[in-house]
mmCIF file of C-alpha atoms (C1' of nucleotides) in Angstrom:
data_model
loop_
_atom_site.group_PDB
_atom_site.id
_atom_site.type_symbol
_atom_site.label_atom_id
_atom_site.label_comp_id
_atom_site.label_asym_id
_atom_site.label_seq_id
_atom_site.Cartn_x
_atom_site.Cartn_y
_atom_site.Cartn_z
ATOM 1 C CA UNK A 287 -6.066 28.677 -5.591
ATOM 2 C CA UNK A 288 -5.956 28.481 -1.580
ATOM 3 C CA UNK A 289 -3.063 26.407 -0.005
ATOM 4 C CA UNK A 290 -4.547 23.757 2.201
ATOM 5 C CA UNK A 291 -2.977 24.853 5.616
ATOM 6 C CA UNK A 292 -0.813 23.415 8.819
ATOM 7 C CA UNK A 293 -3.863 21.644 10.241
ATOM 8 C CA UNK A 294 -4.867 19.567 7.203
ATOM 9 C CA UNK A 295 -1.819 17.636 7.547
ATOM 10 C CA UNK A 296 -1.736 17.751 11.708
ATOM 11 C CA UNK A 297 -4.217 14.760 11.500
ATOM 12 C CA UNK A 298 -4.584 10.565 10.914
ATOM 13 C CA UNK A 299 -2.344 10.059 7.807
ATOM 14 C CA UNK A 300 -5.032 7.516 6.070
ATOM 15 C CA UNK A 301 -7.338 10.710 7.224
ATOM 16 C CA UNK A 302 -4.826 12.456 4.945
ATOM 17 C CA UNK A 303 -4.025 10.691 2.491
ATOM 18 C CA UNK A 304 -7.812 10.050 1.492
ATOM 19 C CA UNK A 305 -8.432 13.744 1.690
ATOM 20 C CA UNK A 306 -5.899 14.846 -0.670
ATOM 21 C CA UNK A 307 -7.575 12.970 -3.326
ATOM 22 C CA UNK A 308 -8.774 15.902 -5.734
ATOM 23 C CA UNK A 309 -6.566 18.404 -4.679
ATOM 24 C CA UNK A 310 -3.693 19.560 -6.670
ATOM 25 C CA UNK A 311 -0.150 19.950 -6.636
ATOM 26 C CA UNK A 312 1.678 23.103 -7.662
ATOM 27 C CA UNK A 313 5.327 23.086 -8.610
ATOM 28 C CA UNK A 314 6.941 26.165 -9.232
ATOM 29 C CA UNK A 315 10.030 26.850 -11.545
ATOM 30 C CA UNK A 316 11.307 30.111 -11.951
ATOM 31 C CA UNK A 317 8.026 31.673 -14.671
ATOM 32 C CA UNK A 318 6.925 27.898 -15.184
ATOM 33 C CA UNK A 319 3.984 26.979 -13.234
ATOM 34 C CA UNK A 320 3.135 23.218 -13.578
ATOM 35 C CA UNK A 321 0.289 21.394 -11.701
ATOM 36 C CA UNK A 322 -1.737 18.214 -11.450
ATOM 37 C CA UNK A 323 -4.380 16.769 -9.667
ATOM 38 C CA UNK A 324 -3.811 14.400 -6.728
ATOM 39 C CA UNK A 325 -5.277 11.076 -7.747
ATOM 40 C CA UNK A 326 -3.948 8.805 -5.567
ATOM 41 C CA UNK A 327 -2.064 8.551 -2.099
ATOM 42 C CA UNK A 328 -1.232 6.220 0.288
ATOM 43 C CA UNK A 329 -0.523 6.402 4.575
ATOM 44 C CA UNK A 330 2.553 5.385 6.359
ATOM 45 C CA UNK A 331 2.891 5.336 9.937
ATOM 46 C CA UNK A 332 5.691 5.187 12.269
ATOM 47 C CA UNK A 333 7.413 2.473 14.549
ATOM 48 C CA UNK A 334 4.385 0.357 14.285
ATOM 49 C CA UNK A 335 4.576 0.299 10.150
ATOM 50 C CA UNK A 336 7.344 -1.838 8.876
ATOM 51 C CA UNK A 337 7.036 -0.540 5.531
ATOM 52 C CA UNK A 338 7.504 2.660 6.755
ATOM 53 C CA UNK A 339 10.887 4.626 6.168
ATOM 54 C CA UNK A 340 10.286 5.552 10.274
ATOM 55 C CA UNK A 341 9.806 2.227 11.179
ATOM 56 C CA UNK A 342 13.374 1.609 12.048
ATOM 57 C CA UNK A 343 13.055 4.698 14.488
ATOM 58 C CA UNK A 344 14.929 8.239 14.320
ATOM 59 C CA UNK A 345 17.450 8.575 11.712
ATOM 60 C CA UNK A 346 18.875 12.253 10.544
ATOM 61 C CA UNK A 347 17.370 10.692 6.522
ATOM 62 C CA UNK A 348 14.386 10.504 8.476
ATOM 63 C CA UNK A 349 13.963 13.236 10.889
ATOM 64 C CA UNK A 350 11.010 14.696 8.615
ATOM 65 C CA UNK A 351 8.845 12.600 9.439
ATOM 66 C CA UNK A 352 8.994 13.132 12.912
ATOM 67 C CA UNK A 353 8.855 16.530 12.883
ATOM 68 C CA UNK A 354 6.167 19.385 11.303
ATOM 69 C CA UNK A 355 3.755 18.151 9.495
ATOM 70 C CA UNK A 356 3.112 19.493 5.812
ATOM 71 C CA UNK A 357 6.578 19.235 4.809
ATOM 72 C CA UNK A 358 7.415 17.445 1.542
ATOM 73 C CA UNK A 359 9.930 14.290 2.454
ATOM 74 C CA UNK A 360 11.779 12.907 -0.394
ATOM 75 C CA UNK A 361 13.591 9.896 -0.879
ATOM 76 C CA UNK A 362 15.002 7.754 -3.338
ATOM 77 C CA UNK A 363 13.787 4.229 -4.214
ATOM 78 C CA UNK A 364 15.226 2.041 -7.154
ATOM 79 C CA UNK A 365 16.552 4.979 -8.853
ATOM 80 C CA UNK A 366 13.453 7.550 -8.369
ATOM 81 C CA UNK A 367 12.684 10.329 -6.078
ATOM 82 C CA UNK A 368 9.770 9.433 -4.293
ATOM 83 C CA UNK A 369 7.243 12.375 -3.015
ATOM 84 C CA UNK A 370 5.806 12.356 0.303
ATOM 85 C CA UNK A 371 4.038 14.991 2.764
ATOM 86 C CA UNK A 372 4.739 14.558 6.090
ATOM 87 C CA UNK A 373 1.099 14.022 7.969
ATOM 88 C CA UNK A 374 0.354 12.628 11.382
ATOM 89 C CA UNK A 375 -0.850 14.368 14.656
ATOM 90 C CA UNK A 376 1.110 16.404 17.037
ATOM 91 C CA UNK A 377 4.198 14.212 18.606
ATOM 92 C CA UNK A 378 3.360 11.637 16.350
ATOM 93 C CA UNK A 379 4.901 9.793 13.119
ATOM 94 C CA UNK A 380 3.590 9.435 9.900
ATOM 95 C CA UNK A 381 3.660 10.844 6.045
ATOM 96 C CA UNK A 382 1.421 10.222 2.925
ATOM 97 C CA UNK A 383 2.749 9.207 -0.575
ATOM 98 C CA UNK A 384 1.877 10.943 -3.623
ATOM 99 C CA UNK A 385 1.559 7.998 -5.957
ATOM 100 C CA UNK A 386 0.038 9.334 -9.076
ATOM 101 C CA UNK A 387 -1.407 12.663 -10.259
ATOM 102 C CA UNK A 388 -3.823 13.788 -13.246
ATOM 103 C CA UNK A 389 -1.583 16.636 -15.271
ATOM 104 C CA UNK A 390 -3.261 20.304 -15.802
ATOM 105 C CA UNK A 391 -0.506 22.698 -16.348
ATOM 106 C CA UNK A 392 2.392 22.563 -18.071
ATOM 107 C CA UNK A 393 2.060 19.377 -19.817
ATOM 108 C CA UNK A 394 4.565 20.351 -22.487
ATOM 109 C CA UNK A 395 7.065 20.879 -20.015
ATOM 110 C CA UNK A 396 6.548 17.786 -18.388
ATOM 111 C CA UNK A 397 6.686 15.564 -21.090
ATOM 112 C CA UNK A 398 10.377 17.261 -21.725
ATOM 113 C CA UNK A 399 11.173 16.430 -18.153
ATOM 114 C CA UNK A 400 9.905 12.817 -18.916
ATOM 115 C CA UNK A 401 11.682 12.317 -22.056
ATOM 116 C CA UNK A 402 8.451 11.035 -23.305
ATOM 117 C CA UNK A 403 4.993 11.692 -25.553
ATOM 118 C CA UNK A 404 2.395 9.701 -24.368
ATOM 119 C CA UNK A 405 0.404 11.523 -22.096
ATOM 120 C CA UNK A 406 -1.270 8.850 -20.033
ATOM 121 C CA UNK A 407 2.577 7.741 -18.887
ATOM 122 C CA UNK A 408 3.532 11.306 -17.682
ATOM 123 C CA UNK A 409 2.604 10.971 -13.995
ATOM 124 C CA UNK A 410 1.054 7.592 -13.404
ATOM 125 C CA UNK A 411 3.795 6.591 -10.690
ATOM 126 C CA UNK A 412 5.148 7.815 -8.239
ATOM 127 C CA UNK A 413 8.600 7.986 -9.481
ATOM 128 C CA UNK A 414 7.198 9.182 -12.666
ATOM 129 C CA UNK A 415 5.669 12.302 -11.206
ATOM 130 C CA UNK A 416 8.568 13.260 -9.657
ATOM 131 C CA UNK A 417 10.380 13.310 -12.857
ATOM 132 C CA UNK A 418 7.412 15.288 -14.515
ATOM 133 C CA UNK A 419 7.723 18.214 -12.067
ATOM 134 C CA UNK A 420 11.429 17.887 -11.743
ATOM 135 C CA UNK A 421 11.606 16.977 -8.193
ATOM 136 C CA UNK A 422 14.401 16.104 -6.135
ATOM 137 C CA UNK A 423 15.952 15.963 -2.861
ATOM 138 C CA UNK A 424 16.774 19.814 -3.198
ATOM 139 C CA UNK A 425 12.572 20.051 -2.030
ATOM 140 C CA UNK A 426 13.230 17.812 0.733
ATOM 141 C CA UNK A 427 11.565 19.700 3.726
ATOM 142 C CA UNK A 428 9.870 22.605 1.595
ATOM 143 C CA UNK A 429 6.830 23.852 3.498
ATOM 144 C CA UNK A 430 3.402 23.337 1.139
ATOM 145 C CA UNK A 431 1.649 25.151 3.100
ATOM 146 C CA UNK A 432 3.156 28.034 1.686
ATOM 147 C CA UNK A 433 1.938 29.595 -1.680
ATOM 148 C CA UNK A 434 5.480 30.648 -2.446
ATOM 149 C CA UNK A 435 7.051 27.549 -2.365
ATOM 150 C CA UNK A 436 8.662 25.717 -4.904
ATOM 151 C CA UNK A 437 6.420 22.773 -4.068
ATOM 152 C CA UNK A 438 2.728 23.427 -3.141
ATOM 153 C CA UNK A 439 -0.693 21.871 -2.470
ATOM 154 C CA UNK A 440 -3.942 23.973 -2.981
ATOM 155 C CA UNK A 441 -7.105 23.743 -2.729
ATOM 156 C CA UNK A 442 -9.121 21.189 -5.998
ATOM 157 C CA UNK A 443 -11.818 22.393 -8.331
ATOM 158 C CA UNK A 444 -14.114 20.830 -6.596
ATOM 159 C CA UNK A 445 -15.623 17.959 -8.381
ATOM 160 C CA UNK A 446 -16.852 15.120 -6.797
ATOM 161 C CA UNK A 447 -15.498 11.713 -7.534
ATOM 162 C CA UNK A 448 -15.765 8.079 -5.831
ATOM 163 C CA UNK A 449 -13.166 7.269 -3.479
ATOM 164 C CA UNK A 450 -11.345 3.556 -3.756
ATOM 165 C CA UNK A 451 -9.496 2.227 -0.872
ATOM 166 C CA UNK A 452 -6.729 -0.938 -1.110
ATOM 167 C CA UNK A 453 -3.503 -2.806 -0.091
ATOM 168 C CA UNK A 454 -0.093 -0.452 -0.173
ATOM 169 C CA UNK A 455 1.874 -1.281 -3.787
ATOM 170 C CA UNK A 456 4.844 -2.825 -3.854
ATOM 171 C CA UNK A 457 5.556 -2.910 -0.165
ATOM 172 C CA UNK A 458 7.503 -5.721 1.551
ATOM 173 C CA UNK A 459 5.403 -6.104 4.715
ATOM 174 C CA UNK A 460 1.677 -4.246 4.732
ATOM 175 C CA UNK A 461 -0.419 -3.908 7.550
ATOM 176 C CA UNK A 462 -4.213 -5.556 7.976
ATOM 177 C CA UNK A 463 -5.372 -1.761 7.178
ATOM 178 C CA UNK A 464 -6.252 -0.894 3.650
ATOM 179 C CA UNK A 465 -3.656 2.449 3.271
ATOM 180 C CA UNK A 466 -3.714 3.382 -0.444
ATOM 181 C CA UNK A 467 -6.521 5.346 -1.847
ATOM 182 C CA UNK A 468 -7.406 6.326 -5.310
ATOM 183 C CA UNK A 469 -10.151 8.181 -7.728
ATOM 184 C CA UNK A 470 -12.103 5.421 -9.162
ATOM 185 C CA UNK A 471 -11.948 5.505 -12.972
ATOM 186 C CA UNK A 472 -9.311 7.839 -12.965
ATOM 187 C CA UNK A 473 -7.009 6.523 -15.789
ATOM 188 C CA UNK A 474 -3.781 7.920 -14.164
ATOM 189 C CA UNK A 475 -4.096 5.733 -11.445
ATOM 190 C CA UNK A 476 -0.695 3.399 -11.446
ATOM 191 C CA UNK A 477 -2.731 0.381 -10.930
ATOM 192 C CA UNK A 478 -6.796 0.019 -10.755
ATOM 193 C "C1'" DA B 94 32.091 -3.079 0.405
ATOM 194 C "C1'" DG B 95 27.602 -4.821 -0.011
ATOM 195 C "C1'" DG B 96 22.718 -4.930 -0.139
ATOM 196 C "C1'" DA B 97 18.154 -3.124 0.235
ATOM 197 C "C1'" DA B 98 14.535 0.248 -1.236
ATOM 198 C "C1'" DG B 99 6.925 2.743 -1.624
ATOM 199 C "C1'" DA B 100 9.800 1.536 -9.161
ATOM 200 C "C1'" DT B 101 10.097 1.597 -14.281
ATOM 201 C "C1'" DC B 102 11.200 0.059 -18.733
ATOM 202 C "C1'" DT B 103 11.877 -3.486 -22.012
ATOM 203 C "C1'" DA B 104 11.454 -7.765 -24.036
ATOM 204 C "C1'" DC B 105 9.723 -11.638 -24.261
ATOM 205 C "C1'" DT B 106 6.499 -16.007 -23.805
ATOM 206 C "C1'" DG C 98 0.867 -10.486 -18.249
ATOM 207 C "C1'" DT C 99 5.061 -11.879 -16.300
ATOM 208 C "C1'" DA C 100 10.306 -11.734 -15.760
ATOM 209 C "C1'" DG C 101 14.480 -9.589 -15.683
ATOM 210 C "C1'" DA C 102 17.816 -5.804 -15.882
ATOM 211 C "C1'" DT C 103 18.715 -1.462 -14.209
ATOM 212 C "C1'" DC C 104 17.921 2.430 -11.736
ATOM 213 C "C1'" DT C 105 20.816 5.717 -7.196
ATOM 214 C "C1'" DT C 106 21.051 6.779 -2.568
ATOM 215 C "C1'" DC C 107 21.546 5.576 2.163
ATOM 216 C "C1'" DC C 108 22.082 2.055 5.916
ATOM 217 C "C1'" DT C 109 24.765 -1.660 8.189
ATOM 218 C "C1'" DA C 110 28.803 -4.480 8.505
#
DNA sequence: AGGAAGATCTACT
DNA sequence: GTAGATCTTCCTA
């Protein structure tokens, strides 16, 4: 499967962060390949987003986000490593979150990495997913643009779906905009 | 040293 | 369905 490249991510991040929907995410482990779709995302911005991690301006935990787009940027939040992709246009600020992600490959590995069976709670979060594919801050900054990397995004199948748009989750201060995006009827979803 | 952070799990009414 | 404990880094004092 292609690898989405430089210029997906060098635009709007909701204009992201919308598109992703439907495209997967490839994790590489030494032979293990493990993948899911992307089912739903949501846009941060910069100085003018006070939920963002940028908001505050430049910081070295931050730099990422002000620099290439279609790096991964990793964080932790409440005791999970949160997975985002820096997005925005050139000499601007911005990243999209990977909130939740229907499984493909690898699902027996995951649920290892999860520490638990039921399917349907293997990547419904985003601190879950992070678990699933055994993600960290040692991806902070990986390139996925790049088919070799550890941590990838590629091309979808394909199908079409119906696009939902609301309110960030969980955030202490969210703008007017509606910034989180999901596949409708997509049971992954964290929260319909 | 102390507290905040895009969350998750568990245990209840 | 809500409420609370606990999660682990990094920022600010």
């Amino acid at each position: 499967m292609k690898v989405l490249p430089r210029s997906f991510y060098e635009r709007d991040p909701a204009k992201v962060a919308r598109e992703l929907l439907g495209k997967m995410l490839v994790r590489r482990l030494g032979r293990n390949v493990l993948s899911g779709k992307i089912v739903e995302t949501e846009a941060y911005y910069g100085e003018n987003d006070p939920a963002s991690k940028a908001y505050k301006g430049r910081k070295t935990f931050n730099e990422l986000m002000f620099l290439d787009a279609g790096k991964a940027f990793i964080y932790m939040v409440h005791g999970n490593w949160l997975l985002n992709i820096v997005a925005h246009p050139k000499g601007e600020v911005g990243a999209v979150l990977i909130r939740a992600l229907e499984p493909i490959k690898g699902v027996e590995i995951m649920k290892a990495y999860r520490g638990v069976n039921d399917f349907y709670a293997l990547t419904s979060g985003p601190g879950k997913l992070t678990r699933a594919l055994a993600i960290t801050k040692e991806l902070n900054g990986v390139d996925v643009t790049d088919n070799k990397s550890e941590l990838a995004v590629t091309e979808g199948a394909g199908e079409s779906f119906d696009v939902c748009a609301s309110h960030r989750i969980g955030v202490r201060a969210d703008l007017q905009q509606m910034l989180r995006f999901y596949i409708r009827g997509n049971i992954f979803v964290s929260k319909p």
